[in-house]
Amino acid sequence: MRVMIAGASGLIGTSLIPHLRHGGHEVLRLVRRESRAPDERTWDPPAGRMQDGSMDGVDAIINLCGVGIADRRWSGDRKQAIKDSRVEPSEVLAAAAAAHRTPTLINASGINFYGDTQDREVDETAPVGTGFLAEVCRDWEAATSAAQPTTRVVLLRTGAVLSPSGGMLGKLRPLFSLMLGGRIGSGRQYMPWISLDDEVGAISFLLENQDVSGPVNMVGPQPATNAEFTEALGSALRRPTPFPVPPPALKAVLGAEMARELVLTGPRAVPSVLDKAGYRFQHRTVADALTAAVGR
Ligand SMILES: NC(=O)c1ccc[n+]([C@@H]2O[C@H](COP(=O)([O-])OP(=O)(O)OC[C@H]3O[C@@H](n4cnc5c(N)ncnc54)[C@H](OP(=O)(O)O)[C@@H]3O)[C@@H](O)[C@H]2O)c1
């Protein structure tokens, strides 16, 4: 297939591209600057512009755009940027898919769609939750609506991607190495996770599996609480984790809203759609995923 990827330079895109090429797909990258390579096409999402001919012969678009959710404290401007950098590119790509009758659009979203579900397990049939990130995910997904009549639209509700470098693990690993890692608060809150291998493997599976459309929970099959995650990361790094992190300390560092939505609460989400479609996870437990990620 000829696959066009937006947000290609990020954590997921940089692993996905070689994986797809290795699998025999032709990959084009949408870049937000002048194109410099034969596989690059220029676009400007806020202006709604795309280089002429970019969509010719494209079988699928994969949209991975968005400024980092946890890269900076959530000021009003930052929250607007988090939302706009997801909604605008999704609208532009959905309109392009509709205009060119592109068969498939795979669009990023987040597992925070469900908000905090405490002990209640949620699959893709659960409604949107409350909070800033849930609202962002709702609007992000709705931004693909122009493509729904013409195109198979897949919405990737992804949990924290566990990769050897970058992402959440990139931030936590130095703390754990200094023995400053510990469960957060009660540790009973859920931390939805997926290994980078499975994020990439499942996107590739969804690209080829024409029967799946709509929301897909991109999380490992066994949900983990923060305490379980902490123990598994400490064990993978061979570091003790004796000291719990008090929520007020975390709120002081991250800001209260980000701390609450990203770390102090989380959905207990399961990957029902992937399971039913027959996707075989490479990493089924958080311990397995963390050992694979930090052992590289
Ligand atoms: N990694 C995770 O744990 C995780 C979890 C849940 C959801 N997701 C979502 O999945 C998507 C991909 O994740 P990722 O980890 O690969 O993200 P990432 O490393 O932060 O990369 C996102 C990419 O988005 C593009 N981008 C940055 N600012 C932008 C802007 N203002 N407007 C449009 N595009 C912009 C950039 O690509 P270009 O410079 O090439 O355009 C950037 O490399 C994101 O939407 C993310 O929110 C990720």
Coordinates of N, CA, C and O in Angstrom, one line a residue, residues 100-274:
H100 N -10.5 12.7 -1.9 CA -9.8 11.7 -2.8 C -10.3 10.3 -2.6 O -9.7 9.4 -3.2
R101 N -11.3 10.1 -1.8 CA -11.9 8.8 -1.5 C -10.8 7.8 -1.1 O -10.7 6.7 -1.6
T102 N -9.9 8.3 -0.2 CA -8.8 7.4 0.3 C -9.5 6.3 1.1 O -10.3 6.6 2.0
P103 N -9.1 5.1 0.9 CA -9.8 4.0 1.5 C -9.7 4.0 3.1 O -10.6 3.6 3.7
T104 N -8.5 4.4 3.6 CA -8.3 4.2 5.1 C -7.7 5.5 5.7 O -6.7 6.0 5.2
L105 N -8.2 5.9 6.9 CA -7.6 7.0 7.7 C -7.5 6.4 9.1 O -8.5 6.0 9.7
I106 N -6.2 6.3 9.5 CA -6.0 5.9 10.9 C -5.5 7.1 11.7 O -4.5 7.7 11.4
N107 N -6.3 7.5 12.7 CA -6.1 8.8 13.3 C -5.7 8.5 14.8 O -6.5 7.8 15.5
A108 N -4.7 9.2 15.3 CA -4.3 9.1 16.7 C -5.4 9.7 17.6 O -6.2 10.6 17.2
S109 N -5.6 9.1 18.8 CA -6.4 9.7 19.8 C -5.8 9.1 21.1 O -4.6 8.6 21.1
G110 N -6.4 9.3 22.3 CA -5.8 8.9 23.5 C -6.7 8.1 24.4 O -8.0 8.2 24.3
I111 N -6.2 7.2 25.2 CA -7.0 6.4 26.1 C -7.6 7.3 27.2 O -8.6 6.9 27.9
N112 N -7.1 8.5 27.3 CA -7.8 9.5 28.3 C -9.2 9.9 27.8 O -9.8 10.6 28.5
F113 N -9.6 9.4 26.7 CA -11.0 9.6 26.2 C -11.9 9.2 27.3 O -13.0 9.9 27.5
Y114 N -11.6 8.2 28.1 CA -12.6 7.6 29.1 C -12.5 8.4 30.4 O -13.3 8.1 31.3
G115 N -11.5 9.3 30.6 CA -11.3 10.0 31.9 C -10.9 9.0 32.9 O -10.3 7.9 32.7
D116 N -11.3 9.2 34.2 CA -11.0 8.3 35.3 C -12.1 7.3 35.5 O -13.2 7.7 35.7
T117 N -11.8 6.0 35.4 CA -12.9 5.0 35.6 C -12.7 4.2 36.8 O -13.4 3.3 37.1
Q118 N -11.6 4.6 37.6 CA -11.3 3.9 38.9 C -11.2 2.4 38.6 O -10.5 2.0 37.7
D119 N -12.0 1.6 39.3 CA -11.9 0.1 39.2 C -12.7 -0.4 38.0 O -12.7 -1.6 37.7
R120 N -13.5 0.4 37.4 CA -14.5 -0.1 36.4 C -13.7 -0.3 35.1 O -13.0 0.6 34.6
E121 N -13.8 -1.5 34.5 CA -13.1 -1.8 33.3 C -13.9 -1.2 32.1 O -15.1 -1.3 32.1
V122 N -13.2 -0.6 31.2 CA -13.9 0.0 30.0 C -13.3 -0.6 28.7 O -12.1 -0.7 28.5
D123 N -14.2 -0.9 27.8 CA -13.8 -1.2 26.4 C -14.3 -0.1 25.5 O -14.7 1.0 25.9
E124 N -14.2 -0.3 24.2 CA -14.5 0.8 23.2 C -15.9 1.3 23.2 O -16.2 2.3 22.6
T125 N -16.8 0.5 23.9 CA -18.2 1.0 23.9 C -18.5 2.0 25.0 O -19.6 2.5 25.0
A126 N -17.6 2.2 25.9 CA -17.8 3.1 27.0 C -17.9 4.6 26.5 O -17.2 4.9 25.5
P127 N -18.7 5.4 27.2 CA -18.8 6.8 26.7 C -17.6 7.6 27.1 O -16.8 7.2 27.9
V128 N -17.5 8.9 26.5 CA -16.5 9.8 26.9 C -16.6 10.2 28.4 O -17.6 10.3 28.9
G129 N -15.4 10.4 29.0 CA -15.3 10.7 30.4 C -15.3 12.2 30.6 O -15.7 13.0 29.6
T130 N -14.9 12.7 31.7 CA -14.8 14.1 32.0 C -13.3 14.5 32.2 O -12.5 13.7 32.5
G131 N -13.1 15.8 32.0 CA -11.7 16.4 32.2 C -11.2 16.9 30.9 O -11.8 16.7 29.8
F132 N -10.1 17.7 31.0 CA -9.5 18.3 29.8 C -9.2 17.3 28.7 O -9.5 17.5 27.5
L133 N -8.4 16.3 29.1 CA -7.9 15.3 28.0 C -9.1 14.5 27.4 O -9.0 14.2 26.2
A134 N -10.1 14.2 28.2 CA -11.3 13.5 27.6 C -11.9 14.4 26.6 O -12.3 14.0 25.5
E135 N -12.0 15.7 26.9 CA -12.6 16.6 25.9 C -11.7 16.8 24.6 O -12.3 16.8 23.5
V136 N -10.4 16.8 24.8 CA -9.5 16.9 23.7 C -9.7 15.7 22.8 O -9.9 15.8 21.6
C137 N -9.8 14.5 23.4 CA -9.9 13.2 22.6 C -11.3 13.2 21.9 O -11.3 12.8 20.7
R138 N -12.3 13.7 22.6 CA -13.6 13.7 21.9 C -13.6 14.6 20.7 O -14.0 14.2 19.6
D139 N -13.0 15.8 20.8 CA -13.0 16.8 19.7 C -12.0 16.3 18.6 O -12.3 16.5 17.4
W140 N -10.9 15.6 19.0 CA -9.9 15.1 18.1 C -10.6 14.0 17.2 O -10.4 14.0 16.0
E141 N -11.3 13.1 17.8 CA -12.0 12.0 17.1 C -13.1 12.6 16.2 O -13.2 12.2 15.0
A142 N -13.8 13.6 16.7 CA -14.9 14.2 15.9 C -14.4 14.9 14.7 O -15.1 15.0 13.7
A143 N -13.1 15.4 14.8 CA -12.5 16.1 13.7 C -12.3 15.2 12.4 O -12.0 15.7 11.4
T144 N -12.5 13.9 12.6 CA -12.4 13.0 11.4 C -13.7 12.8 10.7 O -13.8 12.0 9.8
S145 N -14.7 13.5 11.2 CA -16.1 13.1 10.7 C -16.3 13.3 9.2 O -17.1 12.5 8.6
A146 N -15.6 14.3 8.6 CA -15.8 14.5 7.2 C -15.4 13.2 6.4 O -15.9 13.0 5.3
A147 N -14.5 12.4 6.9 CA -14.1 11.2 6.1 C -15.0 10.0 6.4 O -14.9 9.0 5.6
Q148 N -15.9 10.1 7.4 CA -16.6 8.9 7.7 C -17.4 8.3 6.6 O -17.5 7.0 6.4
P149 N -18.1 9.1 5.7 CA -18.9 8.5 4.7 C -18.1 7.8 3.6 O -18.6 6.9 3.0
T150 N -16.9 8.2 3.4 CA -16.1 7.6 2.2 C -15.0 6.7 2.6 O -14.5 5.9 1.8
T151 N -14.6 6.7 3.9 CA -13.3 6.1 4.3 C -13.5 5.3 5.5 O -14.3 5.6 6.4
R152 N -12.7 4.2 5.6 CA -12.6 3.4 6.9 C -11.8 4.3 7.8 O -10.6 4.5 7.6
V153 N -12.4 4.7 8.9 CA -11.7 5.6 9.9 C -11.5 4.8 11.1 O -12.4 4.2 11.7
V154 N -10.2 4.7 11.5 CA -9.8 4.0 12.8 C -9.3 5.0 13.7 O -8.4 5.8 13.4
L155 N -9.7 4.9 15.0 CA -9.3 5.9 16.0 C -8.5 5.2 17.1 O -9.0 4.3 17.8
L156 N -7.2 5.6 17.1 CA -6.3 4.9 18.0 C -6.3 5.5 19.4 O -5.7 6.5 19.7
R157 N -7.0 4.9 20.3 CA -7.1 5.4 21.7 C -5.9 4.7 22.5 O -6.0 3.7 23.1
T158 N -4.7 5.4 22.4 CA -3.5 4.9 22.9 C -3.2 5.2 24.3 O -3.4 6.3 24.8
G159 N -2.7 4.2 25.1 CA -2.2 4.4 26.4 C -0.7 4.9 26.4 O -0.2 5.1 25.3
A160 N -0.1 5.0 27.5 CA 1.4 5.4 27.5 C 2.2 4.4 26.7 O 2.2 3.2 27.1
V161 N 2.9 4.9 25.7 CA 3.7 4.0 24.9 C 5.1 3.8 25.6 O 5.8 4.7 25.8
L162 N 5.4 2.5 25.9 CA 6.6 2.2 26.6 C 7.7 1.9 25.6 O 7.7 0.9 25.0
S163 N 8.6 2.9 25.5 CA 9.7 2.7 24.5 C 11.0 2.8 25.2 O 11.1 3.4 26.3
P164 N 12.1 2.3 24.6 CA 13.4 2.3 25.2 C 13.8 3.8 25.5 O 14.6 4.0 26.4
S165 N 13.4 4.7 24.6 CA 13.8 6.1 24.9 C 12.6 6.9 24.7 O 11.7 6.6 23.9
G166 N 12.6 8.1 25.3 CA 11.5 9.0 25.1 C 10.2 8.6 25.7 O 10.1 7.6 26.5
G167 N 9.1 9.4 25.5 CA 7.8 9.1 26.1 C 7.9 9.1 27.6 O 8.8 9.7 28.2
M168 N 6.9 8.4 28.2 CA 6.8 8.4 29.7 C 8.1 7.8 30.3 O 8.6 8.3 31.3
L169 N 8.6 6.7 29.7 CA 9.7 6.0 30.3 C 11.0 6.9 30.3 O 11.8 6.8 31.2
G170 N 11.1 7.7 29.2 CA 12.2 8.6 29.1 C 12.3 9.6 30.3 O 13.4 9.9 30.8
K171 N 11.1 9.9 30.8 CA 11.0 10.9 31.9 C 11.2 10.1 33.3 O 11.9 10.6 34.2
L172 N 10.7 8.9 33.4 CA 10.7 8.2 34.6 C 12.0 7.5 34.9 O 12.5 7.4 36.1
R173 N 12.7 7.0 33.9 CA 13.9 6.2 34.0 C 15.0 6.8 34.9 O 15.5 6.2 35.8
P174 N 15.3 8.1 34.6 CA 16.4 8.8 35.4 C 16.0 8.8 36.9 O 16.8 8.6 37.8
L175 N 14.7 9.1 37.2 CA 14.3 9.1 38.6 C 14.5 7.8 39.3 O 15.0 7.7 40.4
F176 N 14.0 6.7 38.6 CA 14.1 5.4 39.1 C 15.6 5.0 39.3 O 16.0 4.4 40.3
S177 N 16.4 5.4 38.3 CA 17.8 5.1 38.4 C 18.5 5.7 39.7 O 19.4 5.2 40.3
L178 N 18.0 6.9 40.1 CA 18.5 7.5 41.3 C 17.7 7.1 42.5 O 17.9 7.7 43.6
M179 N 16.9 6.0 42.4 CA 16.1 5.5 43.5 C 15.1 6.5 44.0 O 14.8 6.5 45.2
L180 N 14.7 7.4 43.1 CA 13.6 8.4 43.5 C 12.3 7.9 43.0 O 11.3 8.7 43.1
G181 N 12.2 6.8 42.3 CA 10.9 6.3 41.8 C 10.1 5.6 42.9 O 10.7 5.0 43.8
G182 N 8.9 5.9 42.9 CA 8.0 5.2 43.9 C 6.6 5.3 43.4 O 6.2 6.1 42.5
R183 N 5.7 4.5 44.0 CA 4.3 4.5 43.7 C 3.8 5.9 44.0 O 4.3 6.6 44.9
I184 N 2.7 6.3 43.3 CA 2.2 7.7 43.5 C 0.9 7.6 44.2 O 0.0 7.0 43.8
G185 N 0.9 8.3 45.4 CA -0.3 8.3 46.2 C -0.6 6.9 46.6 O 0.3 6.1 47.0
S186 N -1.8 6.4 46.5 CA -2.2 5.1 46.9 C -1.7 4.0 46.0 O -1.5 2.9 46.4
G187 N -1.3 4.4 44.8 CA -0.9 3.5 43.8 C -2.0 2.6 43.2 O -1.7 1.8 42.3
R188 N -3.2 2.9 43.6 CA -4.3 2.0 43.1 C -4.9 2.5 41.7 O -5.7 1.8 41.1
Q189 N -4.5 3.7 41.3 CA -5.0 4.3 40.0 C -4.4 3.5 38.9 O -3.2 3.0 39.0
Y190 N -5.2 3.4 37.8 CA -4.7 2.6 36.6 C -3.8 3.5 35.7 O -4.0 4.7 35.6
M191 N -2.8 2.8 35.2 CA -1.9 3.5 34.2 C -1.9 2.7 32.9 O -1.1 1.8 32.7
P192 N -2.8 3.1 32.0 CA -2.9 2.4 30.7 C -1.5 2.4 30.0 O -1.0 3.5 29.8
W193 N -1.1 1.3 29.5 CA 0.2 1.2 28.9 C 0.1 0.3 27.6 O -0.8 -0.5 27.5
I194 N 1.1 0.5 26.7 CA 1.3 -0.5 25.6 C 2.8 -0.4 25.2 O 3.4 0.7 25.3
S195 N 3.4 -1.5 24.8 CA 4.8 -1.5 24.4 C 4.9 -0.8 23.0 O 3.9 -0.9 22.2
L196 N 6.0 -0.2 22.7 CA 6.2 0.4 21.4 C 6.1 -0.7 20.3 O 5.5 -0.4 19.3
D197 N 6.6 -1.8 20.6 CA 6.5 -2.9 19.6 C 5.0 -3.2 19.3 O 4.6 -3.4 18.1
D198 N 4.1 -3.2 20.3 CA 2.7 -3.5 20.0 C 2.0 -2.3 19.5 O 1.1 -2.5 18.6
E199 N 2.4 -1.1 19.8 CA 1.8 0.1 19.2 C 2.0 0.0 17.7 O 1.1 0.2 16.9
V200 N 3.2 -0.2 17.3 CA 3.6 -0.3 15.9 C 3.0 -1.5 15.2 O 2.4 -1.4 14.1
G201 N 3.1 -2.6 15.9 CA 2.5 -3.9 15.4 C 1.0 -3.8 15.2 O 0.5 -4.2 14.2
A202 N 0.3 -3.2 16.1 CA -1.2 -3.1 16.0 C -1.6 -2.1 15.0 O -2.6 -2.3 14.3
I203 N -0.8 -1.0 14.8 CA -1.2 0.0 13.7 C -1.0 -0.7 12.4 O -1.9 -0.6 11.5
S204 N 0.1 -1.5 12.2 CA 0.3 -2.2 11.0 C -0.8 -3.2 10.8 O -1.4 -3.4 9.6
F205 N -1.2 -3.9 11.8 CA -2.3 -4.9 11.8 C -3.6 -4.2 11.3 O -4.4 -4.7 10.5
L206 N -3.9 -3.0 11.9 CA -5.2 -2.3 11.6 C -5.1 -1.7 10.2 O -6.2 -1.6 9.6
L207 N -3.9 -1.4 9.7 CA -3.8 -0.9 8.3 C -4.3 -2.0 7.4 O -5.0 -1.7 6.4
E208 N -3.9 -3.2 7.7 CA -4.2 -4.3 6.7 C -5.5 -5.0 7.0 O -6.0 -5.7 6.1
N209 N -6.0 -4.9 8.2 CA -7.3 -5.6 8.6 C -8.4 -4.7 8.2 O -8.9 -3.9 9.0
Q210 N -9.0 -4.9 7.1 CA -10.0 -4.0 6.5 C -11.3 -4.0 7.3 O -12.2 -3.2 7.1
D211 N -11.5 -5.0 8.2 CA -12.8 -5.2 8.8 C -12.9 -4.3 10.0 O -14.0 -4.1 10.6
V212 N -11.8 -3.7 10.5 CA -11.9 -2.9 11.8 C -12.1 -1.5 11.4 O -11.3 -0.9 10.6
S213 N -13.0 -0.8 12.1 CA -13.1 0.7 12.0 C -13.6 1.2 13.3 O -14.1 0.4 14.2
G214 N -13.5 2.5 13.5 CA -14.0 3.1 14.8 C -12.9 3.1 15.8 O -11.7 2.8 15.5
P215 N -13.3 3.3 17.1 CA -12.3 3.4 18.2 C -11.6 2.0 18.5 O -12.3 1.0 18.4
V216 N -10.3 2.1 18.7 CA -9.6 0.9 19.1 C -8.7 1.2 20.3 O -7.9 2.1 20.2
N217 N -8.9 0.5 21.4 CA -8.1 0.8 22.6 C -6.7 0.2 22.3 O -6.6 -1.0 22.2
M218 N -5.7 1.0 22.3 CA -4.3 0.6 22.1 C -3.6 0.5 23.4 O -2.9 1.4 23.8
V219 N -3.9 -0.5 24.1 CA -3.4 -0.8 25.5 C -3.0 -2.3 25.6 O -3.7 -3.1 24.9
G220 N -2.1 -2.6 26.4 CA -1.7 -4.0 26.7 C -2.9 -4.7 27.3 O -3.8 -4.1 27.9
P221 N -2.9 -6.1 27.1 CA -4.1 -6.8 27.5 C -4.4 -6.9 29.0 O -5.5 -7.2 29.4
Q222 N -3.3 -6.7 29.8 CA -3.5 -6.7 31.3 C -3.3 -5.4 31.9 O -2.2 -4.9 32.1
P223 N -4.4 -4.7 32.3 CA -4.3 -3.3 32.9 C -3.4 -3.4 34.1 O -3.5 -4.4 34.9
A224 N -2.6 -2.3 34.4 CA -1.8 -2.3 35.5 C -2.1 -1.0 36.4 O -2.3 0.0 35.8
T225 N -2.0 -1.2 37.7 CA -2.2 0.0 38.5 C -0.8 0.7 38.6 O 0.2 0.1 38.2
N226 N -0.8 1.9 39.2 CA 0.4 2.6 39.3 C 1.4 1.8 40.2 O 2.6 1.8 40.0
A227 N 0.9 1.2 41.3 CA 1.8 0.4 42.2 C 2.4 -0.8 41.4 O 3.6 -1.1 41.6
E228 N 1.6 -1.5 40.6 CA 2.1 -2.6 39.8 C 3.2 -2.1 38.8 O 4.2 -2.7 38.5
F229 N 2.8 -1.0 38.1 CA 3.8 -0.4 37.1 C 5.1 -0.1 37.8 O 6.2 -0.3 37.3
T230 N 5.0 0.6 39.0 CA 6.2 1.0 39.8 C 7.1 -0.2 40.1 O 8.3 -0.2 40.0
E231 N 6.4 -1.2 40.6 CA 7.2 -2.4 41.0 C 7.9 -3.0 39.8 O 9.0 -3.4 39.9
A232 N 7.1 -3.1 38.7 CA 7.7 -3.7 37.5 C 8.9 -2.9 36.9 O 9.9 -3.4 36.5
L233 N 8.8 -1.5 37.0 CA 9.9 -0.7 36.5 C 11.1 -0.8 37.4 O 12.2 -0.9 36.9
G234 N 10.8 -0.8 38.7 CA 11.9 -0.9 39.7 C 12.6 -2.2 39.5 O 13.9 -2.3 39.4
S235 N 11.9 -3.3 39.2 CA 12.4 -4.6 39.1 C 13.2 -4.7 37.7 O 14.3 -5.2 37.7
A236 N 12.7 -4.1 36.7 CA 13.4 -4.1 35.4 C 14.7 -3.3 35.4 O 15.7 -3.7 34.8
L237 N 14.7 -2.3 36.2 CA 15.9 -1.5 36.4 C 16.8 -1.9 37.5 O 17.8 -1.3 37.8
R238 N 16.3 -2.9 38.2 CA 17.0 -3.4 39.5 C 17.2 -2.3 40.5 O 18.3 -2.1 41.0
R239 N 16.2 -1.5 40.7 CA 16.3 -0.4 41.7 C 15.1 -0.6 42.7 O 14.0 -0.8 42.2
P240 N 15.4 -0.4 44.0 CA 14.3 -0.5 44.9 C 13.4 0.8 44.8 O 13.8 1.8 44.3
T241 N 12.1 0.7 45.2 CA 11.2 1.8 45.1 C 10.5 2.0 46.4 O 9.3 1.8 46.5
P242 N 11.3 2.3 47.5 CA 10.7 2.2 48.8 C 9.8 3.4 49.2 O 9.0 3.3 50.0
F243 N 10.0 4.6 48.5 CA 9.3 5.8 49.0 C 8.2 6.2 48.0 O 8.4 6.6 46.9
P244 N 6.9 6.2 48.6 CA 5.8 6.6 47.7 C 6.0 8.1 47.5 O 6.5 8.9 48.3
V245 N 5.5 8.6 46.3 CA 5.5 10.0 46.0 C 4.2 10.6 46.5 O 3.1 10.2 46.0
P246 N 4.2 11.6 47.3 CA 3.0 12.2 47.8 C 2.3 13.1 46.7 O 3.0 13.8 46.0
P247 N 1.0 12.9 46.5 CA 0.4 13.7 45.4 C 0.6 15.2 45.5 O 0.9 15.8 44.4
P248 N 0.7 15.9 46.7 CA 1.0 17.3 46.6 C 2.3 17.6 46.0 O 2.5 18.6 45.3
A249 N 3.3 16.8 46.2 CA 4.7 17.0 45.6 C 4.5 17.0 44.1 O 5.1 17.8 43.3
L250 N 3.8 16.0 43.6 CA 3.6 15.8 42.1 C 2.8 17.0 41.5 O 3.2 17.5 40.5
K251 N 1.8 17.4 42.3 CA 1.0 18.6 41.8 C 1.9 19.8 41.7 O 1.8 20.7 40.8
A252 N 2.9 20.0 42.7 CA 3.7 21.1 42.7 C 4.6 21.1 41.4 O 4.9 22.1 40.9
V253 N 5.1 19.9 41.0 CA 6.0 19.8 39.9 C 5.2 20.0 38.5 O 5.6 20.7 37.7
L254 N 4.1 19.2 38.4 CA 3.4 19.2 37.1 C 2.3 20.2 37.0 O 1.8 20.5 35.9
G255 N 1.8 20.8 38.1 CA 0.6 21.5 38.1 C -0.6 20.5 38.5 O -0.5 19.3 38.1
A256 N -1.6 21.0 39.2 CA -2.6 20.1 39.8 C -3.4 19.4 38.7 O -3.6 18.2 38.8
E257 N -3.7 20.1 37.6 CA -4.6 19.5 36.6 C -3.9 18.4 35.8 O -4.4 17.3 35.6
M258 N -2.6 18.7 35.4 CA -1.9 17.6 34.7 C -1.6 16.4 35.6 O -1.8 15.3 35.2
A259 N -1.3 16.7 36.8 CA -1.0 15.6 37.8 C -2.2 14.7 37.9 O -2.1 13.5 37.9
R260 N -3.4 15.4 38.1 CA -4.6 14.6 38.3 C -5.0 13.8 37.1 O -5.2 12.6 37.2
E261 N -4.9 14.4 35.9 CA -5.4 13.7 34.7 C -4.4 12.7 34.2 O -4.8 11.7 33.6
L262 N -3.1 12.9 34.3 CA -2.1 12.0 33.7 C -1.6 11.0 34.7 O -1.2 9.9 34.3
V263 N -1.6 11.3 36.0 CA -0.9 10.4 36.9 C -1.7 9.9 38.1 O -1.6 8.8 38.5
L264 N -2.5 10.8 38.6 CA -3.3 10.4 39.8 C -4.6 9.7 39.5 O -5.2 9.1 40.4
T265 N -5.0 9.7 38.3 CA -6.2 9.0 37.9 C -5.9 8.3 36.5 O -5.0 8.7 35.9
G266 N -6.8 7.4 36.1 CA -6.6 6.8 34.8 C -7.7 5.7 34.6 O -8.2 5.2 35.5
P267 N -8.0 5.5 33.3 CA -9.0 4.4 33.0 C -8.4 3.0 33.1 O -7.2 2.8 32.7
R268 N -9.2 2.1 33.5 CA -8.9 0.7 33.5 C -9.4 0.1 32.1 O -10.5 -0.5 32.0
A269 N -8.6 0.4 31.1 CA -9.1 0.1 29.7 C -8.5 -1.2 29.2 O -7.4 -1.6 29.5
V270 N -9.3 -1.9 28.5 CA -8.9 -3.2 27.9 C -9.1 -3.2 26.3 O -9.9 -2.4 25.8
P271 N -8.2 -3.9 25.6 CA -8.2 -3.8 24.2 C -9.2 -4.8 23.5 O -8.8 -5.7 22.8
S272 N -10.5 -4.6 23.7 CA -11.5 -5.5 23.2 C -11.4 -5.7 21.7 O -11.5 -6.8 21.1
V273 N -11.3 -4.5 21.0 CA -11.4 -4.6 19.5 C -10.2 -5.4 19.0 O -10.4 -6.2 18.1
L274 N -9.0 -5.1 19.5 CA -7.8 -5.8 19.0 C -7.9 -7.3 19.3 O -7.6 -8.1 18.5

